[in-house]
PDB file of C-alpha atoms in Angstrom:
ATOM      1  CA  UNK A   1     -12.917  30.600 -22.752  1.00 51.00           C
ATOM      2  CA  UNK A   2     -15.199  33.200 -21.134  1.00 73.00           C
ATOM      3  CA  UNK A   3     -18.856  32.929 -20.583  1.00 76.00           C
ATOM      4  CA  UNK A   4     -21.364  30.982 -22.625  1.00 85.00           C
ATOM      5  CA  UNK A   5     -23.970  32.941 -24.608  1.00 87.00           C
ATOM      6  CA  UNK A   6     -26.629  31.575 -22.312  1.00 89.00           C
ATOM      7  CA  UNK A   7     -24.858  32.783 -19.209  1.00 84.00           C
ATOM      8  CA  UNK A   8     -24.188  36.284 -20.699  1.00 79.00           C
ATOM      9  CA  UNK A   9     -27.951  36.576 -21.621  1.00 85.00           C
ATOM     10  CA  UNK A  10     -28.955  35.507 -18.091  1.00 85.00           C
ATOM     11  CA  UNK A  11     -26.601  37.982 -16.554  1.00 82.00           C
ATOM     12  CA  UNK A  12     -27.942  40.782 -18.789  1.00 81.00           C
ATOM     13  CA  UNK A  13     -31.556  39.917 -18.004  1.00 85.00           C
ATOM     14  CA  UNK A  14     -30.837  39.963 -14.254  1.00 84.00           C
ATOM     15  CA  UNK A  15     -28.778  43.128 -14.475  1.00 80.00           C
ATOM     16  CA  UNK A  16     -25.707  41.341 -13.124  1.00 77.00           C
ATOM     17  CA  UNK A  17     -23.319  42.392 -15.863  1.00 77.00           C
ATOM     18  CA  UNK A  18     -24.877  45.409 -17.505  1.00 79.00           C
ATOM     19  CA  UNK A  19     -22.653  48.003 -15.976  1.00 83.00           C
ATOM     20  CA  UNK A  20     -19.479  46.012 -16.778  1.00 82.00           C
ATOM     21  CA  UNK A  21     -20.640  45.443 -20.385  1.00 81.00           C
ATOM     22  CA  UNK A  22     -21.475  49.072 -20.884  1.00 85.00           C
ATOM     23  CA  UNK A  23     -18.113  50.158 -19.461  1.00 88.00           C
ATOM     24  CA  UNK A  24     -16.084  47.712 -21.632  1.00 86.00           C
ATOM     25  CA  UNK A  25     -18.139  48.767 -24.706  1.00 87.00           C
ATOM     26  CA  UNK A  26     -17.553  52.482 -24.123  1.00 90.00           C
ATOM     27  CA  UNK A  27     -13.824  51.936 -23.284  1.00 86.00           C
ATOM     28  CA  UNK A  28     -13.341  50.040 -26.559  1.00 85.00           C
ATOM     29  CA  UNK A  29     -15.398  52.473 -28.604  1.00 88.00           C
ATOM     30  CA  UNK A  30     -13.506  55.541 -27.571  1.00 88.00           C
ATOM     31  CA  UNK A  31     -10.273  53.790 -28.600  1.00 82.00           C
ATOM     32  CA  UNK A  32     -11.800  52.786 -32.030  1.00 81.00           C
ATOM     33  CA  UNK A  33     -11.825  49.089 -31.117  1.00 81.00           C
ATOM     34  CA  UNK A  34     -14.793  47.519 -32.849  1.00 78.00           C
ATOM     35  CA  UNK A  35     -13.744  43.857 -33.137  1.00 79.00           C
ATOM     36  CA  UNK A  36     -11.367  41.226 -31.878  1.00 78.00           C
ATOM     37  CA  UNK A  37      -8.607  40.429 -31.983  1.00 80.00           C
ATOM     38  CA  UNK A  38      -7.157  43.892 -31.951  1.00 82.00           C
ATOM     39  CA  UNK A  39      -3.835  44.632 -30.337  1.00 85.00           C
ATOM     40  CA  UNK A  40      -2.873  47.858 -28.580  1.00 84.00           C
ATOM     41  CA  UNK A  41       0.388  49.141 -27.140  1.00 83.00           C
ATOM     42  CA  UNK A  42       0.423  52.240 -24.948  1.00 80.00           C
ATOM     43  CA  UNK A  43      -3.283  52.721 -25.868  1.00 78.00           C
ATOM     44  CA  UNK A  44      -2.400  52.864 -29.575  1.00 80.00           C
ATOM     45  CA  UNK A  45      -3.773  50.315 -32.093  1.00 82.00           C
ATOM     46  CA  UNK A  46      -1.065  48.196 -33.521  1.00 85.00           C
ATOM     47  CA  UNK A  47      -1.728  48.316 -37.318  1.00 83.00           C
ATOM     48  CA  UNK A  48      -1.341  45.263 -39.482  1.00 84.00           C
ATOM     49  CA  UNK A  49      -1.062  42.688 -36.747  1.00 86.00           C
ATOM     50  CA  UNK A  50      -3.622  39.973 -35.950  1.00 84.00           C
ATOM     51  CA  UNK A  51      -3.937  36.656 -34.257  1.00 84.00           C
ATOM     52  CA  UNK A  52      -1.897  35.007 -37.051  1.00 90.00           C
ATOM     53  CA  UNK A  53       1.030  37.397 -36.805  1.00 90.00           C
ATOM     54  CA  UNK A  54       4.356  35.790 -36.064  1.00 93.00           C
ATOM     55  CA  UNK A  55       7.254  36.944 -33.872  1.00 94.00           C
ATOM     56  CA  UNK A  56       9.022  38.534 -36.912  1.00 94.00           C
ATOM     57  CA  UNK A  57       5.895  40.624 -37.544  1.00 92.00           C
ATOM     58  CA  UNK A  58       5.813  41.847 -33.951  1.00 92.00           C
ATOM     59  CA  UNK A  59       9.547  42.590 -34.017  1.00 93.00           C
ATOM     60  CA  UNK A  60       9.105  44.904 -37.057  1.00 91.00           C
ATOM     61  CA  UNK A  61       6.612  46.953 -35.039  1.00 89.00           C
ATOM     62  CA  UNK A  62       8.333  46.833 -31.567  1.00 91.00           C
ATOM     63  CA  UNK A  63      11.983  47.303 -32.446  1.00 93.00           C
ATOM     64  CA  UNK A  64      11.668  50.970 -33.569  1.00 91.00           C
ATOM     65  CA  UNK A  65       9.621  51.787 -30.441  1.00 89.00           C
ATOM     66  CA  UNK A  66      12.189  50.113 -28.120  1.00 91.00           C
ATOM     67  CA  UNK A  67      15.033  51.889 -29.987  1.00 94.00           C
ATOM     68  CA  UNK A  68      13.254  55.285 -29.465  1.00 91.00           C
ATOM     69  CA  UNK A  69      12.688  54.474 -25.769  1.00 89.00           C
ATOM     70  CA  UNK A  70      16.342  53.605 -25.264  1.00 90.00           C
ATOM     71  CA  UNK A  71      17.509  56.911 -26.912  1.00 91.00           C
ATOM     72  CA  UNK A  72      15.340  58.882 -24.570  1.00 85.00           C
ATOM     73  CA  UNK A  73      16.894  57.191 -21.499  1.00 75.00           C
TER      74      UNK A  73
END
């Protein structure tokens, strides 16, 4: 998925994607994202979850957040 290395290099050399790349890099850096995959919910890094996490792992993180949100409403 995404662009090939060759296409990215061509785009950078021609100045086609430089602004988008700079924006994406800065956006990630100010949120302490320095690699992939990294998951965020409400602009907060989800600790301990990665691309191999299963539904049970996500539930452990999400259920307390959902319960808190329901109590507020």
